[in-house]
Amino acid sequence: GAAAGRPDGGAGPDPGAGVRPVLEPRLVALYGVGQALMAEVQVGRRAYLYVRGQAWPAGHVGDRGVYQLRGMNGACVQLERGEDRHSLCLRMLLGEVRP
């Protein structure tokens, strides 16, 4: 959705914003079978698609601002950005579901 109000022409930080919130990556979905695994991860309002065996998400090769894929198995995805590391697992995604 579009933000209401005047369009912001400046590229600098918003003086009223204070400290920028840390956006935690969230595992949205895991696709694929066997070795051909892909993970969809949401950071803030942006979604990134990681492919097993490729460090960078699709369309963001070399982008220092995004998390790099460190590992992926059947249910978990390991992401890293400098000292910031996350292990996102499918059970977190399915936590609300009861059989």
PDB file of C-alpha atoms in Angstrom, residues 48-58 60-64 66-72 77-81:
ATOM      1  CA  TYR A  48      13.841 -12.854  -0.668  1.00  0.00           C
ATOM      2  CA  LEU A  49      14.133 -16.186  -2.421  1.00  0.00           C
ATOM      3  CA  TYR A  50      17.101 -18.347  -1.444  1.00  0.00           C
ATOM      4  CA  VAL A  51      18.140 -21.377  -3.462  1.00  0.00           C
ATOM      5  CA  ARG A  52      20.049 -24.183  -1.775  1.00  0.00           C
ATOM      6  CA  GLY A  53      23.759 -23.975  -2.593  1.00  0.00           C
ATOM      7  CA  GLN A  54      23.656 -20.260  -3.469  1.00  0.00           C
ATOM      8  CA  ALA A  55      24.704 -17.773  -0.812  1.00  0.00           C
ATOM      9  CA  TRP A  56      22.858 -14.752  -2.199  1.00  0.00           C
ATOM     10  CA  PRO A  57      19.090 -14.489  -2.643  1.00  0.00           C
ATOM     11  CA  ALA A  58      17.826 -14.291  -6.228  1.00  0.00           C
ATOM     12  CA  HIS A  60      20.694  -9.669  -4.871  1.00  0.00           C
ATOM     13  CA  VAL A  61      24.120 -11.139  -5.666  1.00  0.00           C
ATOM     14  CA  GLY A  62      26.816  -9.121  -3.896  1.00  0.00           C
ATOM     15  CA  ASP A  63      24.337  -6.994  -1.949  1.00  0.00           C
ATOM     16  CA  ARG A  64      25.925  -6.474   1.476  1.00  0.00           C
ATOM     17  CA  VAL A  66      20.943  -8.785   2.629  1.00  0.00           C
ATOM     18  CA  TYR A  67      21.378 -12.010   4.545  1.00  0.00           C
ATOM     19  CA  GLN A  68      23.488 -14.717   2.965  1.00  0.00           C
ATOM     20  CA  LEU A  69      22.458 -18.336   3.002  1.00  0.00           C
ATOM     21  CA  ARG A  70      24.831 -20.443   5.093  1.00  0.00           C
ATOM     22  CA  GLY A  71      22.941 -23.703   5.029  1.00  0.00           C
ATOM     23  CA  MET A  72      19.604 -25.342   4.305  1.00  0.00           C
ATOM     24  CA  VAL A  77      17.523 -22.309   6.898  1.00  0.00           C
ATOM     25  CA  GLN A  78      20.675 -20.690   8.293  1.00  0.00           C
ATOM     26  CA  LEU A  79      21.195 -17.045   7.392  1.00  0.00           C
ATOM     27  CA  GLU A  80      24.117 -14.773   8.148  1.00  0.00           C
ATOM     28  CA  ARG A  81      24.894 -11.081   7.750  1.00  0.00           C
TER      29      ARG A  81
END
